[in-house]
GROMACS .gro file of N, CA and C in nm:
model
  372
    1MET      N    1   0.082  -0.120   0.000
    1MET     CA    2   0.000   0.000   0.000
    1MET      C    3   0.086   0.126   0.000
    2ASN      N    4   0.188   0.129   0.088
    2ASN     CA    5   0.275   0.245   0.093
    2ASN      C    6   0.345   0.271  -0.039
    3ILE      N    7   0.379   0.164  -0.111
    3ILE     CA    8   0.448   0.181  -0.239
    3ILE      C    9   0.357   0.249  -0.340
    4ALA      N   10   0.231   0.208  -0.346
    4ALA     CA   11   0.135   0.270  -0.438
    4ALA      C   12   0.113   0.416  -0.401
    5ILE      N   13   0.098   0.444  -0.274
    5ILE     CA   14   0.078   0.583  -0.229
    5ILE      C   15   0.201   0.666  -0.261
    6ARG      N   16   0.319   0.611  -0.233
    6ARG     CA   17   0.444   0.683  -0.258
    6ARG      C   18   0.458   0.714  -0.407
    7GLU      N   19   0.427   0.617  -0.493
    7GLU     CA   20   0.436   0.640  -0.638
    7GLU      C   21   0.337   0.746  -0.683
    8TRP      N   22   0.214   0.740  -0.630
    8TRP     CA   23   0.114   0.841  -0.665
    8TRP      C   24   0.159   0.979  -0.619
    9LEU      N   25   0.212   0.989  -0.497
    9LEU     CA   26   0.261   1.117  -0.448
    9LEU      C   27   0.375   1.169  -0.534
   10ASN      N   28   0.470   1.082  -0.569
   10ASN     CA   29   0.581   1.123  -0.654
   10ASN      C   30   0.531   1.181  -0.786
   11GLN      N   31   0.438   1.111  -0.850
   11GLN     CA   32   0.385   1.156  -0.979
   11GLN      C   33   0.308   1.287  -0.964
   12THR      N   34   0.222   1.295  -0.865
   12THR     CA   35   0.140   1.415  -0.846
   12THR      C   36   0.225   1.535  -0.810
   13ILE      N   37   0.323   1.515  -0.722
   13ILE     CA   38   0.414   1.625  -0.685
   13ILE      C   39   0.491   1.673  -0.808
   14ALA      N   40   0.542   1.580  -0.887
   14ALA     CA   41   0.617   1.617  -1.007
   14ALA      C   42   0.530   1.697  -1.104
   15GLU      N   43   0.405   1.654  -1.123
   15GLU     CA   44   0.314   1.725  -1.213
   15GLU      C   45   0.283   1.865  -1.162
   16LEU      N   46   0.256   1.878  -1.033
   16LEU     CA   47   0.226   2.010  -0.977
   16LEU      C   48   0.347   2.102  -0.983
   17GLU      N   49   0.466   2.048  -0.954
   17GLU     CA   50   0.587   2.131  -0.961
   17GLU      C   51   0.616   2.174  -1.104
   18GLU      N   52   0.592   2.084  -1.199
   18GLU     CA   53   0.613   2.118  -1.340
   18GLU      C   54   0.517   2.229  -1.383
   19GLU      N   55   0.392   2.216  -1.343
   19GLU     CA   56   0.292   2.319  -1.376
   19GLU      C   57   0.327   2.452  -1.310
   20ARG      N   58   0.369   2.445  -1.183
   20ARG     CA   59   0.407   2.566  -1.110
   20ARG      C   60   0.526   2.635  -1.176
   21ASP      N   61   0.626   2.557  -1.217
   21ASP     CA   62   0.746   2.615  -1.277
   21ASP      C   63   0.718   2.670  -1.417
   22ALA      N   64   0.628   2.606  -1.491
   22ALA     CA   65   0.597   2.650  -1.627
   22ALA      C   66   0.518   2.780  -1.628
   23THR      N   67   0.419   2.789  -1.540
   23THR     CA   68   0.336   2.910  -1.531
   23THR      C   69   0.315   2.944  -1.384
   24PRO      N   70   0.406   3.025  -1.328
   24PRO     CA   71   0.400   3.054  -1.184
   24PRO      C   72   0.267   3.113  -1.137
   25ASP      N   73   0.198   3.188  -1.222
   25ASP     CA   74   0.072   3.250  -1.180
   25ASP      C   75  -0.046   3.153  -1.187
   26ALA      N   76  -0.025   3.035  -1.246
   26ALA     CA   77  -0.136   2.940  -1.264
   26ALA      C   78  -0.173   2.868  -1.135
   27ILE      N   79  -0.081   2.857  -1.041
   27ILE     CA   80  -0.108   2.784  -0.917
   27ILE      C   81  -0.154   2.882  -0.811
   28ASN      N   82  -0.273   2.859  -0.758
   28ASN     CA   83  -0.325   2.947  -0.653
   28ASN      C   84  -0.274   2.901  -0.516
   29GLU      N   85  -0.315   2.972  -0.413
   29GLU     CA   86  -0.267   2.943  -0.278
   29GLU      C   87  -0.311   2.804  -0.230
   30ASP      N   88  -0.431   2.763  -0.264
   30ASP     CA   89  -0.479   2.630  -0.224
   30ASP      C   90  -0.394   2.520  -0.287
   31ALA      N   91  -0.360   2.536  -0.415
   31ALA     CA   92  -0.277   2.436  -0.483
   31ALA      C   93  -0.137   2.433  -0.423
   32ALA      N   94  -0.084   2.550  -0.387
   32ALA     CA   95   0.048   2.555  -0.324
   32ALA      C   96   0.046   2.486  -0.189
   33MET      N   97  -0.062   2.506  -0.113
   33MET     CA   98  -0.073   2.439   0.016
   33MET      C   99  -0.089   2.289   0.000
   34ALA      N  100  -0.163   2.247  -0.102
   34ALA     CA  101  -0.180   2.104  -0.129
   34ALA      C  102  -0.047   2.041  -0.167
   35LEU      N  103   0.032   2.112  -0.247
   35LEU     CA  104   0.164   2.063  -0.285
   35LEU      C  105   0.253   2.046  -0.163
   36ALA      N  106   0.253   2.145  -0.075
   36ALA     CA  107   0.333   2.136   0.048
   36ALA      C  108   0.287   2.019   0.135
   37ALA      N  109   0.156   1.998   0.143
   37ALA     CA  110   0.104   1.886   0.223
   37ALA      C  111   0.145   1.752   0.163
   38MET      N  112   0.144   1.743   0.030
   38MET     CA  113   0.186   1.619  -0.034
   38MET      C  114   0.334   1.590  -0.011
   39ILE      N  115   0.415   1.694  -0.014
   39ILE     CA  116   0.558   1.676   0.012
   39ILE      C  117   0.579   1.627   0.155
   40ARG      N  118   0.505   1.683   0.249
   40ARG     CA  119   0.516   1.639   0.389
   40ARG      C  120   0.466   1.495   0.406
   41ALA      N  121   0.358   1.463   0.337
   41ALA     CA  122   0.304   1.326   0.344
   41ALA      C  123   0.405   1.226   0.290
   42LYS      N  124   0.470   1.262   0.181
   42LYS     CA  125   0.572   1.174   0.123
   42LYS      C  126   0.686   1.153   0.222
   43ALA      N  127   0.728   1.260   0.289
   43ALA     CA  128   0.835   1.249   0.387
   43ALA      C  129   0.794   1.161   0.505
   44SER      N  130   0.666   1.168   0.543
   44SER     CA  131   0.621   1.087   0.657
   44SER      C  132   0.623   0.938   0.624
   45LEU      N  133   0.610   0.904   0.497
   45LEU     CA  134   0.616   0.763   0.457
   45LEU      C  135   0.756   0.706   0.469
   46GLN      N  136   0.855   0.794   0.480
   46GLN     CA  137   0.994   0.751   0.491
   46GLN      C  138   1.039   0.738   0.636
   47ALA      N  139   0.950   0.764   0.731
   47ALA     CA  140   0.986   0.756   0.873
   47ALA      C  141   1.015   0.611   0.911
   48GLU      N  142   1.117   0.593   0.992
   48GLU     CA  143   1.158   0.459   1.038
   48GLU      C  144   1.125   0.445   1.187
   49PRO      N  145   1.081   0.327   1.231
   49PRO     CA  146   1.052   0.308   1.374
   49PRO      C  147   1.179   0.300   1.457
   50VAL      N  148   1.172   0.356   1.578
   50VAL     CA  149   1.280   0.344   1.676
   50VAL      C  150   1.217   0.280   1.799
   51TYR      N  151   1.261   0.160   1.832
   51TYR     CA  152   1.206   0.085   1.944
   51TYR      C  153   1.281   0.122   2.071
   52GLN      N  154   1.207   0.146   2.180
   52GLN     CA  155   1.270   0.186   2.307
   52GLN      C  156   1.205   0.113   2.424
   53TRP      N  157   1.282   0.104   2.533
   53TRP     CA  158   1.233   0.040   2.655
   53TRP      C  159   1.294   0.110   2.776
   54ARG      N  160   1.231   0.092   2.891
   54ARG     CA  161   1.285   0.139   3.019
   54ARG      C  162   1.219   0.060   3.131
   55GLU      N  163   1.286   0.059   3.246
   55GLU     CA  164   1.228  -0.006   3.363
   55GLU      C  165   1.113   0.078   3.414
   56ARG      N  166   1.008   0.010   3.460
   56ARG     CA  167   0.890   0.079   3.508
   56ARG      C  168   0.911   0.117   3.655
   57CYS      N  169   0.950   0.242   3.679
   57CYS     CA  170   0.962   0.294   3.814
   57CYS      C  171   0.949   0.446   3.808
   58GLU      N  172   0.923   0.506   3.923
   58GLU     CA  173   0.896   0.650   3.927
   58GLU      C  174   1.015   0.734   3.886
   59ASP      N  175   1.136   0.690   3.917
   59ASP     CA  176   1.254   0.771   3.892
   59ASP      C  177   1.315   0.749   3.754
   60SER      N  178   1.256   0.665   3.674
   60SER     CA  179   1.315   0.630   3.545
   60SER      C  180   1.266   0.726   3.437
   61ASP      N  181   1.355   0.814   3.392
   61ASP     CA  182   1.324   0.906   3.283
   61ASP      C  183   1.398   0.870   3.154
   62LEU      N  184   1.491   0.777   3.164
   62LEU     CA  185   1.575   0.745   3.050
   62LEU      C  186   1.521   0.626   2.972
   63TRP      N  187   1.514   0.642   2.844
   63TRP     CA  188   1.472   0.536   2.753
   63TRP      C  189   1.594   0.486   2.678
   64ASP      N  190   1.602   0.357   2.655
   64ASP     CA  191   1.711   0.297   2.579
   64ASP      C  192   1.657   0.239   2.449
   65ASP      N  193   1.734   0.255   2.342
   65ASP     CA  194   1.696   0.195   2.214
   65ASP      C  195   1.719   0.044   2.219
   66CYS      N  196   1.642  -0.028   2.141
   66CYS     CA  197   1.659  -0.173   2.132
   66CYS      C  198   1.616  -0.219   1.993
   67THR      N  199   1.641  -0.343   1.963
   67THR     CA  200   1.598  -0.399   1.835
   67THR      C  201   1.449  -0.433   1.842
   68LYS      N  202   1.391  -0.463   1.728
   68LYS     CA  203   1.250  -0.501   1.725
   68LYS      C  204   1.227  -0.629   1.803
   69GLU      N  205   1.320  -0.723   1.792
   69GLU     CA  206   1.308  -0.849   1.865
   69GLU      C  207   1.314  -0.826   2.016
   70GLN      N  208   1.407  -0.742   2.060
   70GLN     CA  209   1.417  -0.710   2.203
   70GLN      C  210   1.289  -0.639   2.249
   71TYR      N  211   1.239  -0.549   2.167
   71TYR     CA  212   1.117  -0.476   2.200
   71TYR      C  213   1.001  -0.574   2.224
   72GLU      N  214   0.988  -0.671   2.137
   72GLU     CA  215   0.879  -0.769   2.151
   72GLU      C  216   0.892  -0.848   2.280
   73GLU      N  217   1.014  -0.882   2.319
   73GLU     CA  218   1.036  -0.954   2.446
   73GLU      C  219   1.010  -0.862   2.566
   74PHE      N  220   1.060  -0.739   2.559
   74PHE     CA  221   1.039  -0.644   2.670
   74PHE      C  222   0.891  -0.615   2.691
   75SER      N  223   0.815  -0.607   2.583
   75SER     CA  224   0.673  -0.572   2.596
   75SER      C  225   0.592  -0.679   2.667
   76LYS      N  226   0.646  -0.799   2.679
   76LYS     CA  227   0.578  -0.907   2.751
   76LYS      C  228   0.603  -0.901   2.902
   77GLN      N  229   0.701  -0.822   2.944
   77GLN     CA  230   0.736  -0.816   3.086
   77GLN      C  231   0.658  -0.704   3.154
   78HIS      N  232   0.614  -0.731   3.277
   78HIS     CA  233   0.530  -0.635   3.349
   78HIS      C  234   0.609  -0.520   3.410
   79ASP      N  235   0.737  -0.538   3.436
   79ASP     CA  236   0.816  -0.433   3.501
   79ASP      C  237   0.892  -0.347   3.400
   80ILE      N  238   0.859  -0.357   3.273
   80ILE     CA  239   0.927  -0.280   3.169
   80ILE      C  240   0.824  -0.209   3.082
   81GLU      N  241   0.852  -0.081   3.052
   81GLU     CA  242   0.768  -0.003   2.961
   81GLU      C  243   0.834  -0.001   2.823
   82THR      N  244   0.754  -0.001   2.721
   82THR     CA  245   0.806   0.006   2.584
   82THR      C  246   0.732   0.114   2.507
   83ARG      N  247   0.799   0.163   2.403
   83ARG     CA  248   0.734   0.259   2.313
   83ARG      C  249   0.804   0.253   2.177
   84ILE      N  250   0.733   0.301   2.077
   84ILE     CA  251   0.788   0.311   1.942
   84ILE      C  252   0.779   0.457   1.899
   85LEU      N  253   0.892   0.512   1.861
   85LEU     CA  254   0.897   0.647   1.805
   85LEU      C  255   0.930   0.635   1.657
   86TYR      N  256   0.909   0.740   1.583
   86TYR     CA  257   0.941   0.739   1.441
   86TYR      C  258   1.033   0.855   1.408
   87THR      N  259   1.131   0.827   1.323
   87THR     CA  260   1.225   0.931   1.284
   87THR      C  261   1.152   1.038   1.206
   88ALA      N  262   1.198   1.160   1.219
   88ALA     CA  263   1.139   1.271   1.146
   88ALA      C  264   1.235   1.314   1.035
   89PRO      N  265   1.181   1.347   0.919
   89PRO     CA  266   1.269   1.396   0.814
   89PRO      C  267   1.325   1.532   0.854
   90PRO      N  268   1.443   1.566   0.806
   90PRO     CA  269   1.500   1.695   0.842
   90PRO      C  270   1.412   1.809   0.793
   91ALA      N  271   1.397   1.909   0.876
   91ALA     CA  272   1.317   2.026   0.839
   91ALA      C  273   1.399   2.118   0.750
   92PRO      N  274   1.336   2.183   0.652
   92PRO     CA  275   1.411   2.275   0.567
   92PRO      C  276   1.461   2.395   0.647
   93VAL      N  277   1.584   2.435   0.618
   93VAL     CA  278   1.644   2.548   0.688
   93VAL      C  279   1.601   2.678   0.624
   94VAL      N  280   1.592   2.678   0.493
   94VAL     CA  281   1.554   2.797   0.418
   94VAL      C  282   1.405   2.788   0.387
   95PRO      N  283   1.329   2.893   0.417
   95PRO     CA  284   1.185   2.887   0.388
   95PRO      C  285   1.159   2.881   0.237
   96ASP      N  286   1.043   2.828   0.201
   96ASP     CA  287   1.005   2.824   0.060
   96ASP      C  288   0.989   2.966   0.007
   97GLU      N  289   1.001   2.980  -0.125
   97GLU     CA  290   0.979   3.111  -0.186
   97GLU      C  291   0.833   3.150  -0.167
   98ILE      N  292   0.810   3.280  -0.159
   98ILE     CA  293   0.672   3.326  -0.148
   98ILE      C  294   0.637   3.405  -0.275
   99ASN      N  295   0.511   3.401  -0.312
   99ASN     CA  296   0.470   3.475  -0.432
   99ASN      C  297   0.432   3.618  -0.393
  100GLU      N  298   0.396   3.698  -0.493
  100GLU     CA  299   0.366   3.839  -0.468
  100GLU      C  300   0.247   3.858  -0.374
  101LEU      N  301   0.145   3.775  -0.388
  101LEU     CA  302   0.027   3.786  -0.302
  101LEU      C  303   0.064   3.760  -0.156
  102GLN      N  304   0.144   3.655  -0.133
  102GLN     CA  305   0.187   3.625   0.003
  102GLN      C  306   0.274   3.738   0.059
  103ALA      N  307   0.361   3.795  -0.026
  103ALA     CA  308   0.446   3.906   0.019
  103ALA      C  309   0.361   4.028   0.055
  104ALA      N  310   0.261   4.056  -0.027
  104ALA     CA  311   0.173   4.170   0.001
  104ALA      C  312   0.096   4.148   0.131
  105ASN      N  313   0.047   4.027   0.152
  105ASN     CA  314  -0.023   3.996   0.278
  105ASN      C  315   0.070   4.009   0.398
  106LEU      N  316   0.195   3.968   0.380
  106LEU     CA  317   0.293   3.980   0.488
  106LEU      C  318   0.316   4.126   0.522
  107VAL      N  319   0.332   4.209   0.419
  107VAL     CA  320   0.353   4.353   0.443
  107VAL      C  321   0.231   4.413   0.511
  108LEU      N  322   0.112   4.373   0.466
  108LEU     CA  323  -0.009   4.425   0.530
  108LEU      C  324  -0.019   4.382   0.675
  109THR      N  325   0.019   4.258   0.701
  109THR     CA  326   0.010   4.205   0.837
  109THR      C  327   0.115   4.267   0.928
  110LEU      N  328   0.238   4.272   0.880
  110LEU     CA  329   0.348   4.319   0.964
  110LEU      C  330   0.378   4.467   0.946
  111GLY      N  331   0.324   4.527   0.840
  111GLY     CA  332   0.361   4.664   0.807
  111GLY      C  333   0.279   4.771   0.873
  112VAL      N  334   0.183   4.736   0.954
  112VAL     CA  335   0.101   4.837   1.021
  112VAL      C  336   0.116   4.821   1.171
  113LEU      N  337   0.145   4.931   1.237
  113LEU     CA  338   0.157   4.929   1.382
  113LEU      C  339   0.020   4.912   1.446
  114ASN      N  340   0.019   4.889   1.575
  114ASN     CA  341  -0.108   4.867   1.646
  114ASN      C  342  -0.206   4.983   1.630
  115ASN      N  343  -0.154   5.105   1.616
  115ASN     CA  344  -0.243   5.220   1.606
  115ASN      C  345  -0.280   5.252   1.461
  116GLY      N  346  -0.245   5.164   1.366
  116GLY     CA  347  -0.285   5.184   1.228
  116GLY      C  348  -0.192   5.270   1.146
  117ILE      N  349  -0.078   5.312   1.202
  117ILE     CA  350   0.017   5.396   1.128
  117ILE      C  351   0.104   5.306   1.041
  118PRO      N  352   0.114   5.335   0.910
  118PRO     CA  353   0.197   5.253   0.822
  118PRO      C  354   0.345   5.264   0.860
  119THR      N  355   0.416   5.154   0.848
  119THR     CA  356   0.560   5.152   0.874
  119THR      C  357   0.635   5.171   0.743
  120VAL      N  358   0.766   5.171   0.750
  120VAL     CA  359   0.849   5.186   0.630
  120VAL      C  360   0.818   5.075   0.530
  121ALA      N  361   0.797   4.954   0.577
  121ALA     CA  362   0.767   4.842   0.488
  121ALA      C  363   0.640   4.868   0.409
  122MET      N  364   0.544   4.932   0.470
  122MET     CA  365   0.417   4.959   0.405
  122MET      C  366   0.433   5.067   0.298
  123LYS      N  367   0.524   5.163   0.318
  123LYS     CA  368   0.542   5.275   0.225
  123LYS      C  369   0.622   5.234   0.102
  124VAL      N  370   0.697   5.126   0.110
  124VAL     CA  371   0.779   5.082  -0.003
  124VAL      C  372   0.691   5.013  -0.099
   0.00000   0.00000   0.00000
């Protein structure tokens, strides 16, 4: 199932990016948000499980990694807690480009002081 979803996401993302790059004004804000959501969904499919365990006691805050086989054995014991975490894809350091409409909204949002006086950003 994940393979079919991943292939569909790859194809759909490629088509939307191609359309966006060919005619930048053709993609509206909803389509841009859908593209971003699809990219995040694709990244979530690449998450790997991390198996962890710890002794069940009040002072135990430390979790230790273990293999899947160890996890299955630990989960059968009453004095041990287990959990599964998933790796997260690295977050982008540089924000995505914004279009003119988003830039104008940003200036409108950030460019006016509380008392309604335009700032330098608003006058430019």
